[in-house]
Short mmCIF file of C-alpha atoms and ligand atoms in Angstrom, two decimals:
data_model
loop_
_atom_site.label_atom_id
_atom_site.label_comp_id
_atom_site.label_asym_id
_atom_site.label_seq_id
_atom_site.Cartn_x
_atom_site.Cartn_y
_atom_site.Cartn_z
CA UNK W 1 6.50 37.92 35.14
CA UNK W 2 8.05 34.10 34.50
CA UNK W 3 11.10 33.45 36.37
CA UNK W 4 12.93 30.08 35.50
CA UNK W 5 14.81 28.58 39.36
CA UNK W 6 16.84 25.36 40.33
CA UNK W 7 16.21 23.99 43.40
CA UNK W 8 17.12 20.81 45.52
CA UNK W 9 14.43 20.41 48.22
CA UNK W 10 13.71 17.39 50.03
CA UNK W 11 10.73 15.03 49.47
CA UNK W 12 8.42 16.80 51.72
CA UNK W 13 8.90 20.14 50.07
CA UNK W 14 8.97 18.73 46.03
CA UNK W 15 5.67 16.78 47.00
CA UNK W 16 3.19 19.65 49.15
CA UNK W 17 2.49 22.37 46.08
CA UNK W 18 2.44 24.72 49.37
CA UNK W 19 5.75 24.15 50.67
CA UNK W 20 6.77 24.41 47.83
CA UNK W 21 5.44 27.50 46.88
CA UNK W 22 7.11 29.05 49.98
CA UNK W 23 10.76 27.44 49.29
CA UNK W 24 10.13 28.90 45.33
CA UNK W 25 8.82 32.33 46.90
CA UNK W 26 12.06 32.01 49.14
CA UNK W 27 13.93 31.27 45.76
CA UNK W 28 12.96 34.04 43.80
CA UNK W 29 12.70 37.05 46.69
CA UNK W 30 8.80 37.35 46.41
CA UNK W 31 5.95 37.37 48.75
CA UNK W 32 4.55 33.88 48.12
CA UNK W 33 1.40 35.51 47.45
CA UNK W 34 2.69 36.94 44.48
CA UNK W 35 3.08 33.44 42.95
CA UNK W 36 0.29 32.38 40.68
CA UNK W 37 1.74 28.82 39.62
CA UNK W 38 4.80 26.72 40.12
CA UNK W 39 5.17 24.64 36.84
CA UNK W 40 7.74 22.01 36.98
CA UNK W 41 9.83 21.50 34.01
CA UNK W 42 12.51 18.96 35.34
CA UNK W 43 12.38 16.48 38.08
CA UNK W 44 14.69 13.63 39.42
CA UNK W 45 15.47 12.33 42.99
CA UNK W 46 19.27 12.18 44.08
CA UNK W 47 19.37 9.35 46.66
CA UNK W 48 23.69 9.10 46.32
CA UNK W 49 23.70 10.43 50.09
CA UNK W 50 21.85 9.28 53.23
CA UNK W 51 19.74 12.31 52.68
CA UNK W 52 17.43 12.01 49.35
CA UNK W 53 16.77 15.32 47.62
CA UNK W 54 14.58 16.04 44.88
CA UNK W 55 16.54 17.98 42.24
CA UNK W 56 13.80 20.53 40.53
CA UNK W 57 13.64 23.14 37.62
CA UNK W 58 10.15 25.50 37.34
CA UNK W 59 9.08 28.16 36.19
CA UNK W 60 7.56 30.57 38.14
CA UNK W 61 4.91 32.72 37.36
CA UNK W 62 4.75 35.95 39.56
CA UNK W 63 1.64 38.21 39.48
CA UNK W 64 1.19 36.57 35.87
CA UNK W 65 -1.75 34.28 35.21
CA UNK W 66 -0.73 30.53 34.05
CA UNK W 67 -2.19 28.86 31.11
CA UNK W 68 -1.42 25.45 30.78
CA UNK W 69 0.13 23.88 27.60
CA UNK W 70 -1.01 20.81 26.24
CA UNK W 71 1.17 19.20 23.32
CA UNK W 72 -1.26 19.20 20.33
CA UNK W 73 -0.96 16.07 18.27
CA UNK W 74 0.40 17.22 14.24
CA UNK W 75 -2.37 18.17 12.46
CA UNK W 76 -2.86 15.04 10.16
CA UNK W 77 -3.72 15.47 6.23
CA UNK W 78 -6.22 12.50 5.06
CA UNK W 79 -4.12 10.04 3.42
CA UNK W 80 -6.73 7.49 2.43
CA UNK W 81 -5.60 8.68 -1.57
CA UNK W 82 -1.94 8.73 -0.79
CA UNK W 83 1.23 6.09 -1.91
CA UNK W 84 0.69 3.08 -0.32
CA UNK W 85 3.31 2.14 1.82
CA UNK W 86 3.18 -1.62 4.05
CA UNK W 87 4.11 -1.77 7.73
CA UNK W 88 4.82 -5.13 8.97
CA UNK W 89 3.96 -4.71 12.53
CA UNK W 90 1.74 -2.78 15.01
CA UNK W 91 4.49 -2.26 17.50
CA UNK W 92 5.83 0.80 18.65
CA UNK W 93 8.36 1.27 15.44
CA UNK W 94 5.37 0.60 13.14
CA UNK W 95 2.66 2.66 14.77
CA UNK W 96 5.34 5.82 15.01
CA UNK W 97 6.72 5.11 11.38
CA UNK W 98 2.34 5.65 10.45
CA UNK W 99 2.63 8.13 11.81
CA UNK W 100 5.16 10.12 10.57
CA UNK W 101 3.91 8.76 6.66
CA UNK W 102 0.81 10.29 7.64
CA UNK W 103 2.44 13.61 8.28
CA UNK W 104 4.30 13.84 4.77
CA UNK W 105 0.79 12.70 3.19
CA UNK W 106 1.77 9.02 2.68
CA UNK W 107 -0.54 6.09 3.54
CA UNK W 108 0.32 3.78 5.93
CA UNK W 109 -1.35 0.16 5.51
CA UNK W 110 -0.31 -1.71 8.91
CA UNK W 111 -0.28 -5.54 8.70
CA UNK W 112 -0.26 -6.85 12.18
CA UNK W 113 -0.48 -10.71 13.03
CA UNK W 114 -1.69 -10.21 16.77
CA UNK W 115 -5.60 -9.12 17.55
CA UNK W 116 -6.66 -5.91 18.89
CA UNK W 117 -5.47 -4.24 22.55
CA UNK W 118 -8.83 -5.52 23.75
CA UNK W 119 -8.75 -9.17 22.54
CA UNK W 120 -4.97 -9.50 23.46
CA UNK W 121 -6.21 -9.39 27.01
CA UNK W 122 -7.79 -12.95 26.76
CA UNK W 123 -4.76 -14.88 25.39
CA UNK W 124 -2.38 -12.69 28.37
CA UNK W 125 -4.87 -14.66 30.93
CA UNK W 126 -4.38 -17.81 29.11
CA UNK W 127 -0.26 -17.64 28.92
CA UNK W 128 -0.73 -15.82 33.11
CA UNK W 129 -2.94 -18.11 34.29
CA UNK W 130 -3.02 -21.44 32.41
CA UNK W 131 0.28 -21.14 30.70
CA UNK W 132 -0.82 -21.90 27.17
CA UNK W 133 1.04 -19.65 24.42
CA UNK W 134 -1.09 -18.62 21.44
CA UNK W 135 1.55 -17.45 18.74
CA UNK W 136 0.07 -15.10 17.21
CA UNK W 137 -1.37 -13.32 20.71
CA UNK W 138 0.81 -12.65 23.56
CA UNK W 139 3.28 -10.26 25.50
CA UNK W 140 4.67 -9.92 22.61
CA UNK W 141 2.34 -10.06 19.21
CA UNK W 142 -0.59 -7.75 19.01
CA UNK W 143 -1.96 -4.46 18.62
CA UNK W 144 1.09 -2.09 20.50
CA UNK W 145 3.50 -4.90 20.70
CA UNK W 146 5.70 -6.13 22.88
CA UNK W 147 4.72 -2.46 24.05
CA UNK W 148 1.33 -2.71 24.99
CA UNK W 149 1.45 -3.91 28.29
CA UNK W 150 5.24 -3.56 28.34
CA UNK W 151 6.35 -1.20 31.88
CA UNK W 152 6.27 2.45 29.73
CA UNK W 153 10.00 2.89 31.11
CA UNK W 154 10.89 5.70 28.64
CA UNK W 155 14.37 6.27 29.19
CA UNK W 156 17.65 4.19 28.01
CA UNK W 157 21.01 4.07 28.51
CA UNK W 158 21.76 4.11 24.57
CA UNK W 159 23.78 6.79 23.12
CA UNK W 160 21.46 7.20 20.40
CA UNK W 161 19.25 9.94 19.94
CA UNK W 162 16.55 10.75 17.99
CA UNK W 163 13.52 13.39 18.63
CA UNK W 164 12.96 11.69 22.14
CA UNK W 165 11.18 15.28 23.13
CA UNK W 166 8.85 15.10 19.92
CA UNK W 167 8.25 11.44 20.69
CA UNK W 168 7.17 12.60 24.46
CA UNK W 169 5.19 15.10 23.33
CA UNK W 170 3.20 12.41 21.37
CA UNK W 171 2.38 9.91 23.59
CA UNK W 172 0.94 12.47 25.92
CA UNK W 173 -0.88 13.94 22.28
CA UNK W 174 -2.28 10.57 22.68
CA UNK W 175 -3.05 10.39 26.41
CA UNK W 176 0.08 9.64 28.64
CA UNK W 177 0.30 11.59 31.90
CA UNK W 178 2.38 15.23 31.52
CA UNK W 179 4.87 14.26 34.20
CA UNK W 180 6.50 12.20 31.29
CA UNK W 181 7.74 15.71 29.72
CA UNK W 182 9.43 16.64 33.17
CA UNK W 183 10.93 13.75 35.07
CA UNK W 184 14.24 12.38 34.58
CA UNK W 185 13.05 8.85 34.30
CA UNK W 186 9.94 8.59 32.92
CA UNK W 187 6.78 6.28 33.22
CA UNK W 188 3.84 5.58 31.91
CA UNK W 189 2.52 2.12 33.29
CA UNK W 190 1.12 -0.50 31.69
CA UNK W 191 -2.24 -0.07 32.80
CA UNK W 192 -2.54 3.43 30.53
CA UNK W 193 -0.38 2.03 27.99
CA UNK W 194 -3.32 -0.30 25.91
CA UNK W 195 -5.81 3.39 26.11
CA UNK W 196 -2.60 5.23 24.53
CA UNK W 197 -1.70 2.68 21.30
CA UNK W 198 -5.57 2.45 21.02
CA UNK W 199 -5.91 6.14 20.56
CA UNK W 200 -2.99 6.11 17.81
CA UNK W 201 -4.66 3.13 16.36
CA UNK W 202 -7.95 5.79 15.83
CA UNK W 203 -6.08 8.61 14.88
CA UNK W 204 -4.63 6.41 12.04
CA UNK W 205 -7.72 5.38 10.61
CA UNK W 206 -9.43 8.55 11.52
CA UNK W 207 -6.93 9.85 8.52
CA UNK W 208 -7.25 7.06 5.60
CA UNK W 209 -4.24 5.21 6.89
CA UNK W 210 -5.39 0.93 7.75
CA UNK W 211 -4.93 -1.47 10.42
CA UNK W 212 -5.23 -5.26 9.30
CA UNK W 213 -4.67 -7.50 12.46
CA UNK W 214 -4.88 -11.42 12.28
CA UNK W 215 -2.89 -10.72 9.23
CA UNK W 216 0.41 -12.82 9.49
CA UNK W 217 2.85 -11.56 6.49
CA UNK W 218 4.70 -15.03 5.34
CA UNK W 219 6.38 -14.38 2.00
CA UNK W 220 7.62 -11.57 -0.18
CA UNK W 221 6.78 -11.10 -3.49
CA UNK W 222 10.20 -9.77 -4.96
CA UNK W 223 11.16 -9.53 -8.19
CA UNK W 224 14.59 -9.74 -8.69
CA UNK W 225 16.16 -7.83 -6.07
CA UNK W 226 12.90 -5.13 -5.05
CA UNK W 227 10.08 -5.92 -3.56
CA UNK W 228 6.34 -5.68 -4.90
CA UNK W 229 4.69 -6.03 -1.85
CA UNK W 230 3.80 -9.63 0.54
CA UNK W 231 1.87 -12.46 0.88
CA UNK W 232 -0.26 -13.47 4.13
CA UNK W 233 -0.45 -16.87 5.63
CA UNK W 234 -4.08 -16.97 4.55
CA UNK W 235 -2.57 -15.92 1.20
CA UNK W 236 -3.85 -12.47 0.73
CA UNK W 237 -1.77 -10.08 -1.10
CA UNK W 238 -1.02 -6.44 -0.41
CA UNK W 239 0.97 -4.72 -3.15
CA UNK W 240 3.31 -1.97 -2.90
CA UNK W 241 6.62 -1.20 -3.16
CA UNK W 242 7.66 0.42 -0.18
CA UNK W 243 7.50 -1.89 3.04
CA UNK W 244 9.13 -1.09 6.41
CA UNK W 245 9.89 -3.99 8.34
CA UNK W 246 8.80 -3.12 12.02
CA UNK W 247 8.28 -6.82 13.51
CA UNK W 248 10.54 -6.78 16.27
CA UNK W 249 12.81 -9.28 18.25
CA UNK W 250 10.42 -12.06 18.08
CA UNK W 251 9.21 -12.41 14.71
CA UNK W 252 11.58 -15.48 13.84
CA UNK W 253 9.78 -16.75 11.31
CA UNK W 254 10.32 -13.87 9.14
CA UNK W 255 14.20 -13.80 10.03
CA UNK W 256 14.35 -17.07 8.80
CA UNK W 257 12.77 -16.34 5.56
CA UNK W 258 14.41 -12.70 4.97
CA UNK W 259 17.69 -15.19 5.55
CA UNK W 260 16.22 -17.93 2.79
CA UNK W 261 15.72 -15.72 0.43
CA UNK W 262 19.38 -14.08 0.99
CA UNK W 263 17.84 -10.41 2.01
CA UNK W 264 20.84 -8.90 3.98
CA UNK W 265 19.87 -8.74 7.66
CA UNK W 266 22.99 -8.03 10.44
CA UNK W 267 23.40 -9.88 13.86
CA UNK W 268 23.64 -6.97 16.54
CA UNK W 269 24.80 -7.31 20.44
CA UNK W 270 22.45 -8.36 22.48
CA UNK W 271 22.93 -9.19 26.52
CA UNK W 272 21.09 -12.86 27.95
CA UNK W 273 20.35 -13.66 31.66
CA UNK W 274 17.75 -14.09 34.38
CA UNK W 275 15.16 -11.57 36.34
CA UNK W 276 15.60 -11.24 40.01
CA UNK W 277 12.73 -10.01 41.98
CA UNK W 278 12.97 -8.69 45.94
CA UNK W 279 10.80 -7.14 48.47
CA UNK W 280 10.47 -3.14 47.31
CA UNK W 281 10.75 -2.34 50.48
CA UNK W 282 14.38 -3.69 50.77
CA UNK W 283 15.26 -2.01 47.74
CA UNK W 284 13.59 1.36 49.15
CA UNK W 285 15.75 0.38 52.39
CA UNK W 286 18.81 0.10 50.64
CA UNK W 287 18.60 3.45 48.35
CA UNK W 288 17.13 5.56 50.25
CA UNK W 289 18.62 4.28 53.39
CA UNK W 290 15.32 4.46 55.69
CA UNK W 291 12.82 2.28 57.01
CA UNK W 292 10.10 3.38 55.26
CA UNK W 293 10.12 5.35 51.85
CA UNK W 294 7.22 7.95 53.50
CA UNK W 295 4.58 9.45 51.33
CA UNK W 296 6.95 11.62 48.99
CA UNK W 297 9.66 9.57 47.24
CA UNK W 298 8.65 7.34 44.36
CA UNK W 299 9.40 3.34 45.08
CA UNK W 300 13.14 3.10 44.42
CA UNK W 301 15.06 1.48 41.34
CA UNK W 302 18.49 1.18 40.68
CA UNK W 303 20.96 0.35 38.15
CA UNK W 304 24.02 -1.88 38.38
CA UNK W 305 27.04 -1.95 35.45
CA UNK W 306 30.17 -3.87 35.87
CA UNK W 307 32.76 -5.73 33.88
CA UNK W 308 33.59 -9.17 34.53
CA UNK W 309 36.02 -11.24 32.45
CA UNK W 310 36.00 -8.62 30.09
CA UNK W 311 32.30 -8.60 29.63
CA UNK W 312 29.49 -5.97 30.58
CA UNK W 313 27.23 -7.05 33.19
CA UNK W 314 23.88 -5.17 34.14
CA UNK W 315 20.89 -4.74 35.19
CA UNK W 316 18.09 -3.94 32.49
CA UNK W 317 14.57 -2.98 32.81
CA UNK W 318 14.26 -2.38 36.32
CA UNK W 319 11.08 -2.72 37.40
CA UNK W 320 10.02 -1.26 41.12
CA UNK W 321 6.33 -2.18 42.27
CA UNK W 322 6.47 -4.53 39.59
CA UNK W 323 5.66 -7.90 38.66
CA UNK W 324 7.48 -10.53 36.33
CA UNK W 325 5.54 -11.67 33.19
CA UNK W 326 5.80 -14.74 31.20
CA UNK W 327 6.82 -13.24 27.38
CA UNK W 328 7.09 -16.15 25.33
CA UNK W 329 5.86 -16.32 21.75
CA UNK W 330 5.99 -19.89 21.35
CA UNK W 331 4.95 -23.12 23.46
CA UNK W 332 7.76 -24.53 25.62
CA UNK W 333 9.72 -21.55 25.67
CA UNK W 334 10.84 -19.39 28.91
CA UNK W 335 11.16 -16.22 28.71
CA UNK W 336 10.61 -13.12 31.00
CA UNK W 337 9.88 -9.68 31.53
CA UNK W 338 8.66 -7.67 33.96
CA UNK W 339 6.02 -4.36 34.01
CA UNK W 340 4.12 -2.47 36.69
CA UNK W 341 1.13 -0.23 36.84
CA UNK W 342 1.72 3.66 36.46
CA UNK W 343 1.74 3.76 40.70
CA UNK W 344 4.36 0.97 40.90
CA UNK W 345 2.01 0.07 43.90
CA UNK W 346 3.19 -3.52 44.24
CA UNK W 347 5.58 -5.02 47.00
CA UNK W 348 7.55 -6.29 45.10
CA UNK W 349 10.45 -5.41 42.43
CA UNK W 350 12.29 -7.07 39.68
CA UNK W 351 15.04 -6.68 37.25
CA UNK W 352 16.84 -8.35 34.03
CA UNK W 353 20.56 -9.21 34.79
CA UNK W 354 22.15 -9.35 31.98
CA UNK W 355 25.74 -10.10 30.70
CA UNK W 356 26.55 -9.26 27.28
CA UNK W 357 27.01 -11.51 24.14
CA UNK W 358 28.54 -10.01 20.83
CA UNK W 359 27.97 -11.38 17.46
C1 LIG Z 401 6.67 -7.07 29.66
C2 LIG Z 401 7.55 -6.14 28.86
C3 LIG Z 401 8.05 -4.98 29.47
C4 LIG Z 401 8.83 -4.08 28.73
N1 LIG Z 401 9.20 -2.90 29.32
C5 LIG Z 401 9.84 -1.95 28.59
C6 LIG Z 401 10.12 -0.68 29.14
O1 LIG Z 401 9.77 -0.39 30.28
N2 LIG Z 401 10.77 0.23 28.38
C7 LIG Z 401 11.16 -0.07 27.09
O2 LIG Z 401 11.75 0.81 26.42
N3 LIG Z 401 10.91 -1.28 26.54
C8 LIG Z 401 10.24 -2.21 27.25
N4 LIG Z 401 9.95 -3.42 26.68
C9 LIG Z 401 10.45 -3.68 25.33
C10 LIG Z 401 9.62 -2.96 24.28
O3 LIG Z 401 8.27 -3.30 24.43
C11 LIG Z 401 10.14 -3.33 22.90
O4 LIG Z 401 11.49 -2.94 22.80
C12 LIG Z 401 9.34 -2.63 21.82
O5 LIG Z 401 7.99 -3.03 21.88
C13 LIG Z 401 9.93 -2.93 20.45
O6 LIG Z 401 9.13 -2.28 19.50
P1 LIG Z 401 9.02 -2.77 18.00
O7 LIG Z 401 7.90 -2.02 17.38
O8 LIG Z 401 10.36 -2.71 17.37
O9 LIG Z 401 8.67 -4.33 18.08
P2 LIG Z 401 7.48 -5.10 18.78
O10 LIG Z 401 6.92 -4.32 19.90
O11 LIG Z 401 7.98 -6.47 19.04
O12 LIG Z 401 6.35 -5.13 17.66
C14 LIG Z 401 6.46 -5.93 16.52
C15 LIG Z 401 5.07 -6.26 16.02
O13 LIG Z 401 5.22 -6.97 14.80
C16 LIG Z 401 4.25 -8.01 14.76
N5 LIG Z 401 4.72 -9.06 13.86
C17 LIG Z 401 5.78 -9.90 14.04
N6 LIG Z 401 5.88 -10.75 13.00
C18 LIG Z 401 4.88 -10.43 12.14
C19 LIG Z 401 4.46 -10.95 10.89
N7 LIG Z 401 5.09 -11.98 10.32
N8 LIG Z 401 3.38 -10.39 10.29
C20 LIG Z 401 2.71 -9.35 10.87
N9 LIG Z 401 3.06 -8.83 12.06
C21 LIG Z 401 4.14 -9.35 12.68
C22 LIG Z 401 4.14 -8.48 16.20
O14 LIG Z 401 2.91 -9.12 16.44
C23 LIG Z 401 4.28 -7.17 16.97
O15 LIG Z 401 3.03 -6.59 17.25
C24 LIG Z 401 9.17 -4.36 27.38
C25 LIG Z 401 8.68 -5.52 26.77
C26 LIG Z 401 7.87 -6.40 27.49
C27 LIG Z 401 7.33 -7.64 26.80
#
């Protein structure tokens, strides 16, 4: 028999399978012998009072064998003799827009100016290390994007909504942990995020869609108001007329010529501001109002909103056990970020505080 509980247990009991076990067994009037498997299905830690509880949903499985579930990845047609269709970009929006072509038999034919997730690693030393910006190879430009070794934070405080489930459900297709399908704020870390995008990267070509990289798109070839397809800086062509822009915030250059050539693109909000980093352990001190966090509770975060002078004010991309990287695209610019590994096993934390600008 499955039994579906709530619970709110503290650390201890969310993070030792056996208490927990008991406290379940408690839950559900069983012997906890009787209880084959606890499988979590939602988890997220209430610090609002002195004492932090861990708010849980599982199913039980009493006298009933458990079989895990692992979400299979869409079983992809071979597209390699399907409609063409050019995506600028290798970032997140262009690797998830191949795939979904790839699903309704389209072919996706990725132009990406950045190098592979392997040969990005050299220029992030560089920029790290020595400070020197290649523009074409950074935080930012490459295989995976500004995504790549962005933190894996995959939760927002947008109202919109897509298929965020489905889009779960991929990534761990792809190789993310499971724990991203259960807790409340999920993570992934950027030290498994380069294994995941390389893995989509695979499955793409596995199935007759292409990756180009080192292939910076500089022109459109319209004629009169639809497009036939684009022009590389090395002067290539790739024809087609269906492309999906998917070049993110930095690609400038190609904001400046969408504007020259009077393609319609729209100014949205967007917030500007500065990172702040502290000691985690102050943070920890603060939220979870101990000393020390223990063995149990994840490194803290937290999340400020206000309004001052009639503008928002916030914190953005919280980072805890992180580190603050250096994300600009060209020479002499400063701009920052900040990531951490999938343990968030740094002392330190940082976060963007914003204020917001409208158009
Ligand atoms: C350090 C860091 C940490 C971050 N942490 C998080 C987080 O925790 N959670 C979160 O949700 N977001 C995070 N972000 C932001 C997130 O990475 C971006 O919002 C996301 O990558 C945007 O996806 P995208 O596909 O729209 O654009 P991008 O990721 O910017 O991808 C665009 C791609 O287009 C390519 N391109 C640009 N111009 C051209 C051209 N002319 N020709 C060919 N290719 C071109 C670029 O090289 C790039 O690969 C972080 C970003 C950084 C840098």
């Amino acid at each position: 028999m499955r039994k579906e509980i709530q619970l709110i247990v503290p650390p201890d009991v969310a993070g030792d399978p056996d208490k927990l076990r008991r406290q379940v067994a408690a839950a559900a009037k069983v012997d906890p012998d009787e209880i084959r498997h606890v499988e979590i299905l939602r988890r997220s830690v209430d610090a609002r009072s002195r004492r932090v509880k861990v708010n849980l949903k599982v199913r039980v499985y009493i006298n009933e064998p458990y079989q895990p579930e692992k979400p299979q990845l869409p079983d992809y047609p071979n597209v390699s003799g399907g409609r063409e269709v050019i995506i600028i970009g290798a970032g997140p929006a262009g690797l998830f827009a191949a795939l979904r072509l790839m699903e309704l038999g389209w072919k996706p034919v990725i132009l990406e100016r950045g190098k592979d997730v392997k040969a990005r690693i050299r220029d992030i030393k560089a920029l790290n290390v020595d400070h020197i910006v290649d523009e074409d190879s950074n935080y930012c430009f490459g295989e995976g994007g500004a995504g790549t070794y962005s933190d894996g934070k995959l939760y927002t405080r947008a109202k919109k909504r897509g298929d965020v489930r489905r889009i779960l459900e991929l990534l761990v297709g792809f190789g993310a942990t499971p724990d991203i399908l259960v807790d409340a704020h999920p993570h992934i870390g950027t030290n498994k995020l380069p294994g995941i995008i390389a893995a989509m990267r695979e499955c793409i070509r596995a199935h007759g869609g292409e990756i180009h990289f080192e292939s910076r798109v500089a022109d459109f070839l319209l004629e009169g108001d639809r497009i036939r397809g684009v022009r590389l800086r090395d002067g290539d062509v790739f024809r087609s007329d269906r492309v999906i822009l998917a070049a993110g915030h930095s690609a400038r250059d190609l904001f400046r010529l969408l504007h020259r050539l009077g393609i319609a693109i729209e100014l949205k909000p967007l917030a500007i501001g500065v990172r702040v980093e502290h000691e985690q352990q102050l943070i920890d001190r603060i939220q979870y109002s101990c000393e020390d966090r223990g063995p149990y509770l994840p490194p803290a975060a937290y999340s400020i909103v206000r309004q001052v002078g009639g503008r928002g004010v916030y914190s953005f991309c919280m980072c805890p056990g992180g580190v603050i990287a250096p994300c600009a695209t060209s020479p002499g610019e400063i701009v920052t970020n900040g990531w951490s590994s999938s343990r968030r096993a740094r002392s330190t934390a940082n976060s963007g505080i914003v204020v917001e600008l409208r158009p």
